[in-house]
Amino acid sequence: MHNENLQSSSRRHALFTGGGLVALMASPEIVLAATDAATPAPAAGAKPLPAYATWKDADAMIVHSPITVELKRKYIGNAALTPSNRLYVRNHMPPPSEDIVKDPDAWEIEIAGVAKPARLTVADLKRMGLNSVTMVLQCSGNGRAYFPHKPAGSKWTEGAAGCVEFTGVPVKSVVAALGGLAHGGRFMTSTGGEVLPKDMDPLKLVIERSVPIADTLDHALLAWELNGAPIPLANGGPLRMVVPGFFGINNVKYIKHLAFTKDQTAANIQQNEYRFTPVGVKGSPKFPTMWKMAANSWITAPYGLDKPLSAGRVQLAGVAFGGYQALKSVEVSIDGGRTWRPARWFGPDMGRFAWRNFVLSVDLKPGKYRVASRAMDAAGKKQPEKRAENEAGFNDNSWADRSFELEVA
Amino acid sequence: MHNENLQSSSRRHALFTGGGLVALMASPEIVLAATDAATPAPAAGAKPLPAYATWKDADAMIVHSPITVELKRKYIGNAALTPSNRLYVRNHMPPPSEDIVKDPDAWEIEIAGVAKPARLTVADLKRMGLNSVTMVLQCSGNGRAYFPHKPAGSKWTEGAAGCVEFTGVPVKSVVAALGGLAHGGRFMTSTGGEVLPKDMDPLKLVIERSVPIADTLDHALLAWELNGAPIPLANGGPLRMVVPGFFGINNVKYIKHLAFTKDQTAANIQQNEYRFTPVGVKGSPKFPTMWKMAANSWITAPYGLDKPLSAGRVQLAGVAFGGYQALKSVEVSIDGGRTWRPARWFGPDMGRFAWRNFVLSVDLKPGKYRVASRAMDAAGKKQPEKRAENEAGFNDNSWADRSFELEVA
């Protein structure tokens, strides 16, 4: 059981609200109850947005469960940034109380593994430095729906990803203000502010992730703004660790502890979960962990039409990103990958970790077209045709999985 | 009476809903009734958001009237883009019915002054080309609150401005698809989709603006997306003329007619309103019209604190833009403009027409500081210390007007 979904993990039976145990769960099929008051009525057949995320754009989202909410592909749009109310939600348990975002400046974080360890408020952090980064935030399991062995966990298609701007203090500036790194630190280890039950082994449940300092310290932020407004609880406010180019899980929400450590955390979510293993094999430290993202892309329009397009000029538009590497180019195919044409970028270049909008103008006669896009990163690595099979359904960047049929009449 | 506010203009007595006359108004003090159903209760003393804009972030906004809503300066944040729910609203009359944004692709626009005039739907436009622009959208009267002669119209401070991304078709691509410009066109004239009463002279009321083709055609879009989602009615959806670098009024909402014309429109809003005139002088065609924006900037944080800052390191952050010209640099003063220091840019560079975030890190001892910022455009033109006085309170880009006292204890 190497999936990332708490509710379907046999090693994690407990789920909690801000204060106490909610339910003991045995079956992956059980869906969590929302932790708060009433939510608006969903469309027929759809699940309701969880109470902490009712401000999301309900029409644009797919609610897999109260802790997993995806943006529909046809709502991704053609802009450089994903609006916050269309950004996916992926929690591991119900979030802490909404109270923690009422006075964001008062939130406290402990910093360890530096010359002068300290306990700082967000107000303190705001005085230490300021920067922002525009970046793709993406769940490790984005695209899991395409894996034929039906991994446990949410069946994300493309929408467990968005491109957003985080503003905060560079972690580097905080380290400098606290006298520099203590000797021997190799990992940056972040602990989330989820409330854990006192009667269970915290290592089994704690959301604590380690990333290599060497690959992250130059870019990481302790962020309090998402797209220009305080980070909402559903997306990790009041304070979130932001690790550009790394999968979502490493961007720890409501961060309450940051340590520069010699080793990776012993937490289960680091040691055994989020490991890339062969199908049928459990996760363990000997397998790669979900750190750096790979290049990916998908066409967002025209997509999900309810009738054939009429023949003529069409603008095939989408988003592409390089992952941890910068993005180099993107191509589009209308014949299922037999031939490819370079697409044109449009809109602003938001930097190495952002996605970028592309378009290819084509004249289409009546017929059926298999439409696909294929990004290449700055190191020359292209999206593969086929996904790399793995137990948990991680890291799918196959261009074929994201291709679709466009009918022209 | 050269102000831009319909409700306080002596030449405009009528206000309309989607279908009919609402009220005859004589006094600038009368506030319009919302045109639709109930709105949420406002904070004590505050006016409610109008029904078509209840999705805006109420805490962050100042409601001047049901057609004029401003973002509070302390909510501007430190990101490259202004979230749509914090973007100001400035209408000239109640907007058309919400029905027009239910099926944006069905909205129609007539194009004239081209070789092959045509009536096109948004769906047609989406096939002709695709681009996006990140740009400052700003009301001509932003900063009107600082004019000592108390011009009629909304008393905007800094918040009748935002930096947003519009996505649509380049007007140039539409012109090309329709065979090119007809002979003699010098202006691009856009007509809004407001519903006008049949028994009044439409030239007195129509929202129709002309801009010079030479300065706009290379950048203008017919846009259907704002920040990655369909443009909401309150901000001009389903289709808006977007003229980067030009004041808000030229970015005509719910555009239903676009003509390439030899002359500027005879509409009152072009001929007599939005003219830059000496105090006490009525607008007329002999005065400059509100087209190109000038460089401007303001500090957004720390701002509006309810107690003195404690001494020590502070990050003075803000936004700066060049207007029609590109932005070149920005300086910060903490002594009321006696000395200036260059600030550092942070976050992405979103291009010529966008604003950019800046920060200056300073160590402050106890005392009182007069904090200001001053942008310079690529042509070397700096924000002036003093506003240029004018009857309607337009185009205030004085750095002194935006300075404020910061108390450090």
PDB file of C-alpha atoms in Angstrom, chain B residues 227-317:
ATOM      1  CA  ASN B 227      -6.853  35.821 -14.873  1.00  0.00           C
ATOM      2  CA  GLY B 228      -7.574  32.464 -16.450  1.00  0.00           C
ATOM      3  CA  ALA B 229     -11.360  32.379 -16.074  1.00  0.00           C
ATOM      4  CA  PRO B 230     -14.166  33.829 -18.199  1.00  0.00           C
ATOM      5  CA  ILE B 231     -14.407  37.591 -17.592  1.00  0.00           C
ATOM      6  CA  PRO B 232     -17.131  38.207 -15.003  1.00  0.00           C
ATOM      7  CA  LEU B 233     -19.897  40.682 -15.807  1.00  0.00           C
ATOM      8  CA  ALA B 234     -18.608  43.165 -13.228  1.00  0.00           C
ATOM      9  CA  ASN B 235     -15.330  43.451 -15.092  1.00  0.00           C
ATOM     10  CA  GLY B 236     -16.723  43.500 -18.615  1.00  0.00           C
ATOM     11  CA  GLY B 237     -17.500  39.922 -19.620  1.00  0.00           C
ATOM     12  CA  PRO B 238     -18.288  38.160 -21.844  1.00  0.00           C
ATOM     13  CA  LEU B 239     -16.029  40.206 -24.143  1.00  0.00           C
ATOM     14  CA  ARG B 240     -13.917  43.245 -23.375  1.00  0.00           C
ATOM     15  CA  MET B 241     -11.774  45.535 -25.503  1.00  0.00           C
ATOM     16  CA  VAL B 242      -8.325  45.538 -23.943  1.00  0.00           C
ATOM     17  CA  VAL B 243      -5.980  48.434 -24.767  1.00  0.00           C
ATOM     18  CA  PRO B 244      -2.736  47.917 -22.807  1.00  0.00           C
ATOM     19  CA  GLY B 245      -1.205  51.088 -21.396  1.00  0.00           C
ATOM     20  CA  PHE B 246      -4.412  53.115 -21.799  1.00  0.00           C
ATOM     21  CA  PHE B 247      -6.663  54.222 -18.946  1.00  0.00           C
ATOM     22  CA  GLY B 248      -9.541  51.954 -17.941  1.00  0.00           C
ATOM     23  CA  ILE B 249     -12.287  53.856 -19.777  1.00  0.00           C
ATOM     24  CA  ASN B 250     -10.778  52.846 -23.131  1.00  0.00           C
ATOM     25  CA  ASN B 251     -11.075  49.157 -22.241  1.00  0.00           C
ATOM     26  CA  VAL B 252     -14.734  48.988 -23.204  1.00  0.00           C
ATOM     27  CA  LYS B 253     -16.836  46.371 -21.426  1.00  0.00           C
ATOM     28  CA  TYR B 254     -19.298  43.926 -23.047  1.00  0.00           C
ATOM     29  CA  ILE B 255     -18.116  45.265 -26.384  1.00  0.00           C
ATOM     30  CA  LYS B 256     -20.758  44.843 -29.074  1.00  0.00           C
ATOM     31  CA  HIS B 257     -19.364  46.970 -31.888  1.00  0.00           C
ATOM     32  CA  LEU B 258     -15.828  47.698 -33.025  1.00  0.00           C
ATOM     33  CA  ALA B 259     -15.210  50.131 -35.855  1.00  0.00           C
ATOM     34  CA  PHE B 260     -12.072  51.485 -37.476  1.00  0.00           C
ATOM     35  CA  THR B 261     -13.041  55.086 -38.050  1.00  0.00           C
ATOM     36  CA  LYS B 262     -11.621  58.225 -39.601  1.00  0.00           C
ATOM     37  CA  ASP B 263     -12.669  60.364 -36.624  1.00  0.00           C
ATOM     38  CA  GLN B 264     -13.202  59.966 -32.922  1.00  0.00           C
ATOM     39  CA  THR B 265     -16.739  59.040 -31.950  1.00  0.00           C
ATOM     40  CA  ALA B 266     -19.204  61.888 -31.414  1.00  0.00           C
ATOM     41  CA  ALA B 267     -20.265  60.322 -28.102  1.00  0.00           C
ATOM     42  CA  ASN B 268     -20.258  62.719 -25.175  1.00  0.00           C
ATOM     43  CA  ILE B 269     -17.968  60.400 -23.204  1.00  0.00           C
ATOM     44  CA  GLN B 270     -15.324  60.918 -25.881  1.00  0.00           C
ATOM     45  CA  GLN B 271     -15.922  64.531 -26.872  1.00  0.00           C
ATOM     46  CA  ASN B 272     -16.497  66.208 -23.516  1.00  0.00           C
ATOM     47  CA  GLU B 273     -15.913  63.773 -20.697  1.00  0.00           C
ATOM     48  CA  TYR B 274     -12.549  62.276 -19.796  1.00  0.00           C
ATOM     49  CA  ARG B 275     -10.844  65.480 -20.878  1.00  0.00           C
ATOM     50  CA  PHE B 276      -7.962  66.908 -18.912  1.00  0.00           C
ATOM     51  CA  THR B 277      -8.987  70.540 -18.267  1.00  0.00           C
ATOM     52  CA  PRO B 278      -7.955  73.331 -15.920  1.00  0.00           C
ATOM     53  CA  VAL B 279      -9.857  73.461 -12.646  1.00  0.00           C
ATOM     54  CA  GLY B 280     -13.208  75.093 -13.243  1.00  0.00           C
ATOM     55  CA  VAL B 281     -13.205  74.484 -17.008  1.00  0.00           C
ATOM     56  CA  LYS B 282     -15.621  72.171 -18.806  1.00  0.00           C
ATOM     57  CA  GLY B 283     -14.321  69.408 -21.032  1.00  0.00           C
ATOM     58  CA  SER B 284     -14.350  69.756 -24.804  1.00  0.00           C
ATOM     59  CA  PRO B 285     -12.470  68.288 -27.770  1.00  0.00           C
ATOM     60  CA  LYS B 286      -9.734  70.901 -27.545  1.00  0.00           C
ATOM     61  CA  PHE B 287      -8.401  69.373 -24.313  1.00  0.00           C
ATOM     62  CA  PRO B 288      -6.380  66.132 -24.029  1.00  0.00           C
ATOM     63  CA  THR B 289      -8.405  62.967 -23.618  1.00  0.00           C
ATOM     64  CA  MET B 290      -7.529  60.235 -21.122  1.00  0.00           C
ATOM     65  CA  TRP B 291      -5.580  57.807 -23.230  1.00  0.00           C
ATOM     66  CA  LYS B 292      -2.039  56.851 -22.232  1.00  0.00           C
ATOM     67  CA  MET B 293      -1.205  56.204 -18.582  1.00  0.00           C
ATOM     68  CA  ALA B 294       1.865  57.666 -16.897  1.00  0.00           C
ATOM     69  CA  ALA B 295       4.373  55.983 -14.580  1.00  0.00           C
ATOM     70  CA  ASN B 296       3.154  55.445 -11.040  1.00  0.00           C
ATOM     71  CA  SER B 297       3.992  53.479  -7.892  1.00  0.00           C
ATOM     72  CA  TRP B 298       2.976  53.088  -4.286  1.00  0.00           C
ATOM     73  CA  ILE B 299       4.141  51.239  -1.240  1.00  0.00           C
ATOM     74  CA  THR B 300       1.714  48.584  -0.088  1.00  0.00           C
ATOM     75  CA  ALA B 301       3.428  47.147   2.987  1.00  0.00           C
ATOM     76  CA  PRO B 302       3.857  47.866   5.790  1.00  0.00           C
ATOM     77  CA  TYR B 303       0.826  50.133   5.447  1.00  0.00           C
ATOM     78  CA  GLY B 304      -2.246  50.893   7.506  1.00  0.00           C
ATOM     79  CA  LEU B 305      -0.846  49.474  10.744  1.00  0.00           C
ATOM     80  CA  ASP B 306      -2.861  50.005  13.885  1.00  0.00           C
ATOM     81  CA  LYS B 307       0.217  50.467  16.081  1.00  0.00           C
ATOM     82  CA  PRO B 308       3.828  51.589  15.618  1.00  0.00           C
ATOM     83  CA  LEU B 309       6.330  49.120  14.216  1.00  0.00           C
ATOM     84  CA  SER B 310       9.061  47.945  16.539  1.00  0.00           C
ATOM     85  CA  ALA B 311      12.537  49.109  15.567  1.00  0.00           C
ATOM     86  CA  GLY B 312      14.726  46.944  13.356  1.00  0.00           C
ATOM     87  CA  ARG B 313      14.775  45.524   9.859  1.00  0.00           C
ATOM     88  CA  VAL B 314      11.722  46.315   7.707  1.00  0.00           C
ATOM     89  CA  GLN B 315      10.848  45.315   4.143  1.00  0.00           C
ATOM     90  CA  LEU B 316       9.228  48.257   2.345  1.00  0.00           C
ATOM     91  CA  ALA B 317       7.357  46.722  -0.567  1.00  0.00           C
TER      92      ALA B 317
END
